[in-house]
PDB file of C-alpha atoms in Angstrom:
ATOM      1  CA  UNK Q   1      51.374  35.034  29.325  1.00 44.00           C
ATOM      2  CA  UNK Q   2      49.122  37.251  31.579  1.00 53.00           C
ATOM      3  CA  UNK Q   3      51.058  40.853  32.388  1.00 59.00           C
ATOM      4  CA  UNK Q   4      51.786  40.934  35.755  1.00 70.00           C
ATOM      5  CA  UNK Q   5      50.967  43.747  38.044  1.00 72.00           C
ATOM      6  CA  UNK Q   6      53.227  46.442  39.396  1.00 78.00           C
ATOM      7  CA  UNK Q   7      53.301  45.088  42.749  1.00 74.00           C
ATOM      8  CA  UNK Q   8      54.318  41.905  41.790  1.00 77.00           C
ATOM      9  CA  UNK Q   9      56.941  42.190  39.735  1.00 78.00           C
ATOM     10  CA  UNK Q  10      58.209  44.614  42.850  1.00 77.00           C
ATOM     11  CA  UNK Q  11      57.960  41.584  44.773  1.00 78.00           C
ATOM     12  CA  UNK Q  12      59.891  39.310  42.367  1.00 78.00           C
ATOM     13  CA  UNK Q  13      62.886  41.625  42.200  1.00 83.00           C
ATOM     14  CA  UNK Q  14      63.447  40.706  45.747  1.00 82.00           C
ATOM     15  CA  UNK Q  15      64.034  37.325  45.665  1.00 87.00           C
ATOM     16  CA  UNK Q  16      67.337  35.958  44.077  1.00 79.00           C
ATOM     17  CA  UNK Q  17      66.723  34.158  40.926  1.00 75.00           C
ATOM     18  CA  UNK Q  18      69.435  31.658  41.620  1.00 81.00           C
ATOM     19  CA  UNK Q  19      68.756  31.229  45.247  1.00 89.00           C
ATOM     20  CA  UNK Q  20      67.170  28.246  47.750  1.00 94.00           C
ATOM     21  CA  UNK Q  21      66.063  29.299  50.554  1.00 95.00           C
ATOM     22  CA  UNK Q  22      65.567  27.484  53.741  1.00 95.00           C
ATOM     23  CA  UNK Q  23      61.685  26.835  54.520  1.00 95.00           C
ATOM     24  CA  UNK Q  24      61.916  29.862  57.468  1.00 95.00           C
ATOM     25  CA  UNK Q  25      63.300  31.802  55.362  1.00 95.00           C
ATOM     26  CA  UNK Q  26      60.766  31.236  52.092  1.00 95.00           C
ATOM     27  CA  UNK Q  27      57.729  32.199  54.419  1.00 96.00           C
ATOM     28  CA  UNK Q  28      59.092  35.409  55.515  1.00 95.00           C
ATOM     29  CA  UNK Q  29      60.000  36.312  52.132  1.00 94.00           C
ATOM     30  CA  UNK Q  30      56.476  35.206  51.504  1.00 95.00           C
ATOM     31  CA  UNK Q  31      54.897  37.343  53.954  1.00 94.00           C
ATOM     32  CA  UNK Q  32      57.534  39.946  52.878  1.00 92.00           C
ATOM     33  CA  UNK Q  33      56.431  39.969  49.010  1.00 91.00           C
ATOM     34  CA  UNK Q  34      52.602  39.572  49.231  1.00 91.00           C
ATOM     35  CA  UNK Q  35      51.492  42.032  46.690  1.00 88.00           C
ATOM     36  CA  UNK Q  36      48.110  42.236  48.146  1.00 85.00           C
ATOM     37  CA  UNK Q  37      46.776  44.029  50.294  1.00 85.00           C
ATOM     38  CA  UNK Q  38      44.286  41.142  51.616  1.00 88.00           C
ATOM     39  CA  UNK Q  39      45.272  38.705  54.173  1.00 93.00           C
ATOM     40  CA  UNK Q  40      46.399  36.381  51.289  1.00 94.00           C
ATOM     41  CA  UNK Q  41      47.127  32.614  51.615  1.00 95.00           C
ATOM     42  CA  UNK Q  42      50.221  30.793  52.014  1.00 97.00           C
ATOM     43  CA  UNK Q  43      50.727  28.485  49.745  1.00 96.00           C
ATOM     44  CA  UNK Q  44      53.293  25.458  48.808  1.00 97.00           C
ATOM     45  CA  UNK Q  45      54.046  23.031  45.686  1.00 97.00           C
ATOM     46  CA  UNK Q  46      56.079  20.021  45.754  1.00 98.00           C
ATOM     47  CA  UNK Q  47      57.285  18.190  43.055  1.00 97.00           C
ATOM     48  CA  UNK Q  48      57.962  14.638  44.033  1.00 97.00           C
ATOM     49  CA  UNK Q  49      60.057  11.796  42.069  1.00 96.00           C
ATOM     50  CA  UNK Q  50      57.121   9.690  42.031  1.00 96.00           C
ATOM     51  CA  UNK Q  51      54.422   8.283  38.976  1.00 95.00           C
ATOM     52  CA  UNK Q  52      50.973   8.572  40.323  1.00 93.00           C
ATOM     53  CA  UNK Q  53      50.291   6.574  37.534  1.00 93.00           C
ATOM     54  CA  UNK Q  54      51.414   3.641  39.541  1.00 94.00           C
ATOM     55  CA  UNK Q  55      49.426   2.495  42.325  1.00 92.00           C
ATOM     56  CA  UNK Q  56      52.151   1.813  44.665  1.00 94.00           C
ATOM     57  CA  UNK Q  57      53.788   5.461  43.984  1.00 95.00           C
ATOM     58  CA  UNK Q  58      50.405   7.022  44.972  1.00 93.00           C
ATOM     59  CA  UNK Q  59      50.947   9.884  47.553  1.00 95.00           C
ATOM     60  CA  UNK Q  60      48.046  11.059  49.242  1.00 91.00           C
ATOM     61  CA  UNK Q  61      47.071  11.856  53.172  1.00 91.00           C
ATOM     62  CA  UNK Q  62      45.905  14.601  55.442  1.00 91.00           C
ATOM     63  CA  UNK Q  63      47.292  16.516  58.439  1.00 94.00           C
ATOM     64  CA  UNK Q  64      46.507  18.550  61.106  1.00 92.00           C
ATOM     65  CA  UNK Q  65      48.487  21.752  61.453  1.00 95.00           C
ATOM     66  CA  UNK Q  66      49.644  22.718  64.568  1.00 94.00           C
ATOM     67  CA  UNK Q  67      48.330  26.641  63.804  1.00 94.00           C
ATOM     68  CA  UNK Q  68      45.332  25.865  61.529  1.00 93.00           C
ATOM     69  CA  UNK Q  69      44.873  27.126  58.132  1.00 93.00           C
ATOM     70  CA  UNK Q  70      43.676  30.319  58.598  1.00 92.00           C
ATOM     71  CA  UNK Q  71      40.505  29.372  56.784  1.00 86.00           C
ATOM     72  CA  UNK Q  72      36.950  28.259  57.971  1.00 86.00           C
ATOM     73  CA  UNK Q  73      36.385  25.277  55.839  1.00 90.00           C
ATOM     74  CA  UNK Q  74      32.674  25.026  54.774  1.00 95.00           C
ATOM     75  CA  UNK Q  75      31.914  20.979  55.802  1.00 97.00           C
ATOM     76  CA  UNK Q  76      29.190  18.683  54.259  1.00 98.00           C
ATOM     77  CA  UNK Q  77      28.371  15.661  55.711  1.00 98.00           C
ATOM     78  CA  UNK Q  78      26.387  12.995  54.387  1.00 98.00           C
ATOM     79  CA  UNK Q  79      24.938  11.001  57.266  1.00 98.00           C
ATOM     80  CA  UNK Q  80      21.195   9.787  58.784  1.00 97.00           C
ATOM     81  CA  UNK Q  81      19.841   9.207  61.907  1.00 97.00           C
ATOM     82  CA  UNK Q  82      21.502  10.164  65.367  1.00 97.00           C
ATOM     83  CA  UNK Q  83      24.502  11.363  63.449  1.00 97.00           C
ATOM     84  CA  UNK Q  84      22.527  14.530  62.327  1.00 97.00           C
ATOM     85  CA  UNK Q  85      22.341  16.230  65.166  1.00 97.00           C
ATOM     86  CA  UNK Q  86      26.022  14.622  66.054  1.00 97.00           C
ATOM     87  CA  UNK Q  87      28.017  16.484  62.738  1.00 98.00           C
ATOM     88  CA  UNK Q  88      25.289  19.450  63.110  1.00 97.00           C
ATOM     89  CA  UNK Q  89      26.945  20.144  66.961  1.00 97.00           C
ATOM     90  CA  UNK Q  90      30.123  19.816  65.652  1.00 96.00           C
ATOM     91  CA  UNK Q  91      30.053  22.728  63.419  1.00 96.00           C
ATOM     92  CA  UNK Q  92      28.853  20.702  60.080  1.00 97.00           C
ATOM     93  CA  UNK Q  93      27.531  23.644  57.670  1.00 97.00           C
ATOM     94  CA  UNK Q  94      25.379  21.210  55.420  1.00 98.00           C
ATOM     95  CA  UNK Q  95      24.173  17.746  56.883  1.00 98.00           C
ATOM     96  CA  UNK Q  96      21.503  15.386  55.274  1.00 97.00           C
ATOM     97  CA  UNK Q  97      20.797  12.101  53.569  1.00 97.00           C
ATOM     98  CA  UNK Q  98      18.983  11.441  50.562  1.00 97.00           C
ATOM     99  CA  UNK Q  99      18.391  14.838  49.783  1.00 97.00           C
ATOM    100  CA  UNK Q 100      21.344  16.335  50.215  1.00 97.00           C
ATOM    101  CA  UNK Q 101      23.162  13.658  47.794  1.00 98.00           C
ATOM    102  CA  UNK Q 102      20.514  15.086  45.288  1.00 97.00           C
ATOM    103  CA  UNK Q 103      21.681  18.367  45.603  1.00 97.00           C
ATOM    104  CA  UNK Q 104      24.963  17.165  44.803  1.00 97.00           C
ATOM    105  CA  UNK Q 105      24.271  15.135  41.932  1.00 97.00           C
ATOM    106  CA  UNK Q 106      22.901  18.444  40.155  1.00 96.00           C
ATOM    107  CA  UNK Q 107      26.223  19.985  40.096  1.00 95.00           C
ATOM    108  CA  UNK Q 108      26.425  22.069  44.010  1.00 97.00           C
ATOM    109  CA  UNK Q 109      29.392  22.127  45.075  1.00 96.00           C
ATOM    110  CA  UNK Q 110      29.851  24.853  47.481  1.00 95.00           C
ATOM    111  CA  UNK Q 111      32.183  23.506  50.571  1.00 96.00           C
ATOM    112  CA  UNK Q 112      35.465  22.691  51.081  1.00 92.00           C
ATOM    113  CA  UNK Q 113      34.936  19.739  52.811  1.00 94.00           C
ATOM    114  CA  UNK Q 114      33.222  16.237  52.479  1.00 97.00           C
ATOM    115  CA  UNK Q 115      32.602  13.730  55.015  1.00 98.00           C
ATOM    116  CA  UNK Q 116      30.401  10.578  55.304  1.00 98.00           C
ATOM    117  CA  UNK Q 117      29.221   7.685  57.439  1.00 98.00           C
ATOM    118  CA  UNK Q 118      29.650   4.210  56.171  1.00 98.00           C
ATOM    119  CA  UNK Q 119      26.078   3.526  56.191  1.00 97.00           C
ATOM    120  CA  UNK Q 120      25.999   6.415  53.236  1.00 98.00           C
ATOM    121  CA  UNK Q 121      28.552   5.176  50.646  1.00 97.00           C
ATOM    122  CA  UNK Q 122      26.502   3.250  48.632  1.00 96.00           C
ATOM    123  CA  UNK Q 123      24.464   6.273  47.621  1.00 97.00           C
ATOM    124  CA  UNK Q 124      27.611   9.188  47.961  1.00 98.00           C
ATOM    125  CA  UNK Q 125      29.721   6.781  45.889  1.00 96.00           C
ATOM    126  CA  UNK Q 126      27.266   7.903  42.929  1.00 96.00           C
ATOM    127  CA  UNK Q 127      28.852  11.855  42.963  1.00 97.00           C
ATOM    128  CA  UNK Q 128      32.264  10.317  42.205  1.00 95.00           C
ATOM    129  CA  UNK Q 129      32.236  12.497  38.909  1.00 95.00           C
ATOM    130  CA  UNK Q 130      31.197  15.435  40.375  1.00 97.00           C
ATOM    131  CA  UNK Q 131      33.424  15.344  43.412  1.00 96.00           C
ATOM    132  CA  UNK Q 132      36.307  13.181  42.427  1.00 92.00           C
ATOM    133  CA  UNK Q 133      37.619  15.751  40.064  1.00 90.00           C
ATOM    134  CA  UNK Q 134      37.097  18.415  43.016  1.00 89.00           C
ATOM    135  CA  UNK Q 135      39.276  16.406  45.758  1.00 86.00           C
ATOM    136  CA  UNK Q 136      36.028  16.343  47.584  1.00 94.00           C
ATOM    137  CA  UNK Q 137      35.090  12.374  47.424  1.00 95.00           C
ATOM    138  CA  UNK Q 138      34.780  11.222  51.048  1.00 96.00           C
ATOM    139  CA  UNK Q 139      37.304   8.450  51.744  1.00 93.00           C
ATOM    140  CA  UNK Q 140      38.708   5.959  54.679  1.00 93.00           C
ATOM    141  CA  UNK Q 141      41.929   6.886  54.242  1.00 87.00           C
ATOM    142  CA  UNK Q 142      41.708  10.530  55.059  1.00 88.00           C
ATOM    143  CA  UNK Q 143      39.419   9.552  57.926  1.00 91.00           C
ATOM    144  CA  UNK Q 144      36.125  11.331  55.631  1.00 95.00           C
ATOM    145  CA  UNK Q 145      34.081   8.267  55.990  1.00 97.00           C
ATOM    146  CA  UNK Q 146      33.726   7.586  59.216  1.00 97.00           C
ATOM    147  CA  UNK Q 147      31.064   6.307  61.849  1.00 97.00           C
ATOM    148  CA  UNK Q 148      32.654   9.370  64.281  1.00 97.00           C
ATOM    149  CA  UNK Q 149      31.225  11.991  61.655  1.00 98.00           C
ATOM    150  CA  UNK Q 150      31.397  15.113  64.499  1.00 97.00           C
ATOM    151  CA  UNK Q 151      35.144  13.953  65.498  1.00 96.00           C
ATOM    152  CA  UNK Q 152      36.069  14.362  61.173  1.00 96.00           C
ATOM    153  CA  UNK Q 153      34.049  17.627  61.224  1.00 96.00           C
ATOM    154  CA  UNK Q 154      36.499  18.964  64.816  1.00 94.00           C
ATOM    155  CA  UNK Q 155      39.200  17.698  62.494  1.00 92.00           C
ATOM    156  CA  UNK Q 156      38.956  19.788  59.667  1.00 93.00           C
ATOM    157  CA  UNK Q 157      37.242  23.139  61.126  1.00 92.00           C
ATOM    158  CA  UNK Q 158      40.804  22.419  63.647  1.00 89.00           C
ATOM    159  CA  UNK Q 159      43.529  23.050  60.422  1.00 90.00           C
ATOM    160  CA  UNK Q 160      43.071  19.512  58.767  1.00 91.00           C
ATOM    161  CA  UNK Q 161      44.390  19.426  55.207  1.00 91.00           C
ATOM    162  CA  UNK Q 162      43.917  16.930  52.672  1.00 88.00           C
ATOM    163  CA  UNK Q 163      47.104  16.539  49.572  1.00 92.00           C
ATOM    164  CA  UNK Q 164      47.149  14.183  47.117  1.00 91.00           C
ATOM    165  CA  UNK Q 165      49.740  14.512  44.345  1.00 94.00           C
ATOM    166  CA  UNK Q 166      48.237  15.085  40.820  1.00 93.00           C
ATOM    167  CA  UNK Q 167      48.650  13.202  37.104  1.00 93.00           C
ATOM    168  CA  UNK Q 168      52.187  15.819  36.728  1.00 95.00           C
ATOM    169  CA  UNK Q 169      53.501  14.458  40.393  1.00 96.00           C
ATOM    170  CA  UNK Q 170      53.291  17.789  41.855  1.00 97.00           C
ATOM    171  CA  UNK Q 171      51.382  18.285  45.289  1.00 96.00           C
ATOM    172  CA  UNK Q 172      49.850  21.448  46.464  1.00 96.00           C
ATOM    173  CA  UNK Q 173      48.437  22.614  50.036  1.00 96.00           C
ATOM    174  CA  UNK Q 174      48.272  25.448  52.101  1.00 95.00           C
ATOM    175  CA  UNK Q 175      49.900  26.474  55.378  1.00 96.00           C
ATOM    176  CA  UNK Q 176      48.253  29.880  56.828  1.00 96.00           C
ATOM    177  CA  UNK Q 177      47.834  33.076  56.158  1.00 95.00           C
ATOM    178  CA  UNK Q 178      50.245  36.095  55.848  1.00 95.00           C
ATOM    179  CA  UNK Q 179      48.652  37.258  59.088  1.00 96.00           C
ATOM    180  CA  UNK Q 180      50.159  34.155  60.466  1.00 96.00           C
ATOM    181  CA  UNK Q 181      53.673  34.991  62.364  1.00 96.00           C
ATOM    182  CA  UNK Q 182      56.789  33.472  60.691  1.00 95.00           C
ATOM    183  CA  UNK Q 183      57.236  30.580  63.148  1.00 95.00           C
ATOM    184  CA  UNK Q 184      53.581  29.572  62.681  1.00 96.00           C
ATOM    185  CA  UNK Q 185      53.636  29.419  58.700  1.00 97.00           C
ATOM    186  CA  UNK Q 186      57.342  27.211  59.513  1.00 96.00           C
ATOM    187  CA  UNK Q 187      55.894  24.454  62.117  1.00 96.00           C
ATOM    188  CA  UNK Q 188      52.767  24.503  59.558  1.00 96.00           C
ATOM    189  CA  UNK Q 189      54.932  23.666  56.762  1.00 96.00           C
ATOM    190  CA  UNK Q 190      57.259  20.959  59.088  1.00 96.00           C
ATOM    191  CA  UNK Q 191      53.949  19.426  60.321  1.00 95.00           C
ATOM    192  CA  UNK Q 192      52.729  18.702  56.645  1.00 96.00           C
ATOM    193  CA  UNK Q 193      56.468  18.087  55.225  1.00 96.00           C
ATOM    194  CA  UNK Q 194      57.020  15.301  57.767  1.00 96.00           C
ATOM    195  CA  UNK Q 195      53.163  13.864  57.357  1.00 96.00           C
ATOM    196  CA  UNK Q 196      54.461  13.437  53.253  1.00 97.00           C
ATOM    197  CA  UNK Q 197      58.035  12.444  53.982  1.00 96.00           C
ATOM    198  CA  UNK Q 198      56.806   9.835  56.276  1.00 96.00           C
ATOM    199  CA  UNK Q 199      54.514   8.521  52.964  1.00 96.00           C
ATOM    200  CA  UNK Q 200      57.329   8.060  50.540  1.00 96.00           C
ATOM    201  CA  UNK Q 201      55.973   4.959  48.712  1.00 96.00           C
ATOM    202  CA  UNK Q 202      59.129   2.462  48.445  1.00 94.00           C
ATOM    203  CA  UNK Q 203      58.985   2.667  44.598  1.00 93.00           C
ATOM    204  CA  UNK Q 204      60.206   6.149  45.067  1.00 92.00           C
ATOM    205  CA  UNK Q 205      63.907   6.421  43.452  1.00 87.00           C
ATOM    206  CA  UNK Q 206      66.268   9.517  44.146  1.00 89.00           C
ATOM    207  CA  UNK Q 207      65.455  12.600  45.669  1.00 93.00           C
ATOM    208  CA  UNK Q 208      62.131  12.384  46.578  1.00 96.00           C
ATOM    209  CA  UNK Q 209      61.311  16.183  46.591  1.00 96.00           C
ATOM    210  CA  UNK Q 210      62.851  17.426  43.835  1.00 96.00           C
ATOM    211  CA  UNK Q 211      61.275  21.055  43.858  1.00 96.00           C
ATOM    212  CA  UNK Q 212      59.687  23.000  46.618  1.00 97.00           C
ATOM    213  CA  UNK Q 213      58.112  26.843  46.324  1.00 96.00           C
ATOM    214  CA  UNK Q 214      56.257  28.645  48.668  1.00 97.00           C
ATOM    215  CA  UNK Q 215      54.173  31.327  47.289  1.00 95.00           C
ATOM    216  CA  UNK Q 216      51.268  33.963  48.373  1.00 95.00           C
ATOM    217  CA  UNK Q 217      47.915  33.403  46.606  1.00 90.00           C
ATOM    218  CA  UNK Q 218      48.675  36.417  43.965  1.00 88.00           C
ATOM    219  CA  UNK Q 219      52.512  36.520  44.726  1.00 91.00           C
ATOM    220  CA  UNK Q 220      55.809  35.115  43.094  1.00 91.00           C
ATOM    221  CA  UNK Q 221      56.988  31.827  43.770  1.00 93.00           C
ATOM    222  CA  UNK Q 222      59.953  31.239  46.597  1.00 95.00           C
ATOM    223  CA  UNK Q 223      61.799  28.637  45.765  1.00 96.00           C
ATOM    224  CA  UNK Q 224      62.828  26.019  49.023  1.00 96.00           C
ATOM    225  CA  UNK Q 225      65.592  23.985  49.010  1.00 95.00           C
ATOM    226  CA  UNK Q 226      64.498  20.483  48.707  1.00 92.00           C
ATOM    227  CA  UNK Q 227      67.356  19.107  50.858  1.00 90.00           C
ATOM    228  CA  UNK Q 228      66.063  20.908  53.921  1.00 90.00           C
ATOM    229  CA  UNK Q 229      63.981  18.376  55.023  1.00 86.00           C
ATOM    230  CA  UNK Q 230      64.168  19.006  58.746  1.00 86.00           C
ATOM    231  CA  UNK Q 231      62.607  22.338  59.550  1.00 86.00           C
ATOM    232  CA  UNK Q 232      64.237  24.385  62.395  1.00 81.00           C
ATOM    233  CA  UNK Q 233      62.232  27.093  64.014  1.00 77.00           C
ATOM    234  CA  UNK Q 234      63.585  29.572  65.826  1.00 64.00           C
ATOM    235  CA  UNK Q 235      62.284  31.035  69.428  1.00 54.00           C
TER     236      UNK Q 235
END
């Protein structure tokens, strides 16, 4: 195991070991406990009773949060004709056809962000190894492949987050910044915890989120109380 720094295990002595805390209070602590000096990010894992194995048990979506993400999103969009200049307006960093699915399909990867007409599929479905693995495969049911290209591109430079649960069930995605006041990082979190709530497959047994932490980019883990599913923010 890695040695942690100074400052964080400064930051870990303040938060109980046998303690939950309530989602308003985890991002203060969070904000609180960032060992970094940088602006970090705010970060949150779930672990949900779910097998992602299974089809049906399969959690994945995207929401907007009410504050943003703190976080330009670099966007690629693979598109032709009067789309171009459509996803360009819209703030689209990278936007091409033919030979921007080249570029791709010799390993660049730099954005954050994928979308796609329908019209392009055929040919972005090819980069499915390369941005599969990356969570960057354009898709209908996160509203990446779309004929609306420049409305997807608003989307995301607006706070839109994609989360998808991986092989171990957990989910990860991020709510702001530590420059983010405490009630902003909160409605963030309710915003996304009500978005995955609402996606509880039906094949889900028990307590659906069994763990919860909120954590800074370089900072200790928080841990939420998974019963606290409805988020109160105060004025």
């Amino acid at each position: 195991m890695a040695k942690r720094s100074k400052a964080y295990r400064a930051a870990a002595e303040k938060i109980g070991q046998d303690s939950l805390y309530t989602p308003v209070e985890a991002v203060a602590l969070a904000k609180e406990t960032n060992p970094s000096k940088s602006d970090a990010t705010v970060e949150v894992a779930l672990r949900l009773s779910v097998d992602p194995r299974k089809a049906d048990q399969m959690v994945r979506g995207t929401v907007n949060l009410p504050h943003g993400t703190g976080k330009t999103a670099r966007v690629v969009v693979f598109t032709q004709g009067d789309n171009v200049a459509k996803a360009e307006a819209a703030g689209a960093d990278f936007v091409g056809g033919d030979e921007l699915i080249a570029k791709v399909a010799e390993g660049w990867t730099d954005f954050d962000a994928a979308v796609a007409s329908p019209d392009m599929m055929g040919k972005v479905g090819r980069l499915g190894k390369i941005l599969g693995p990356r969570n960057l495969m354009p898709n209908p049911k996160t509203g990446t492949v779309t004929p609306d290209v420049a409305k997807a591109v608003t989307d995301i430079k607006g706070g839109k987050i994609d989360f998808r649960v991986d092989k171990h069930s957990n989910l990860h995605f991020i709510i702001g910044k530590t420059s983010f006041e405490e009630k902003q990082l909160a409605e963030n979190y309710a915003a996304a915890l009500e978005e995955i709530l609402r996606l509880k497959p039906s094949a889900s047994k028990g307590r659906y989120i069994q763990k919860a932490t909120v954590s800074t980019t370089f900072g200790p883990g928080i841990p939420v109380d998974p019963n606290v599913t409805k988020v109160v923010v105060g004025e």
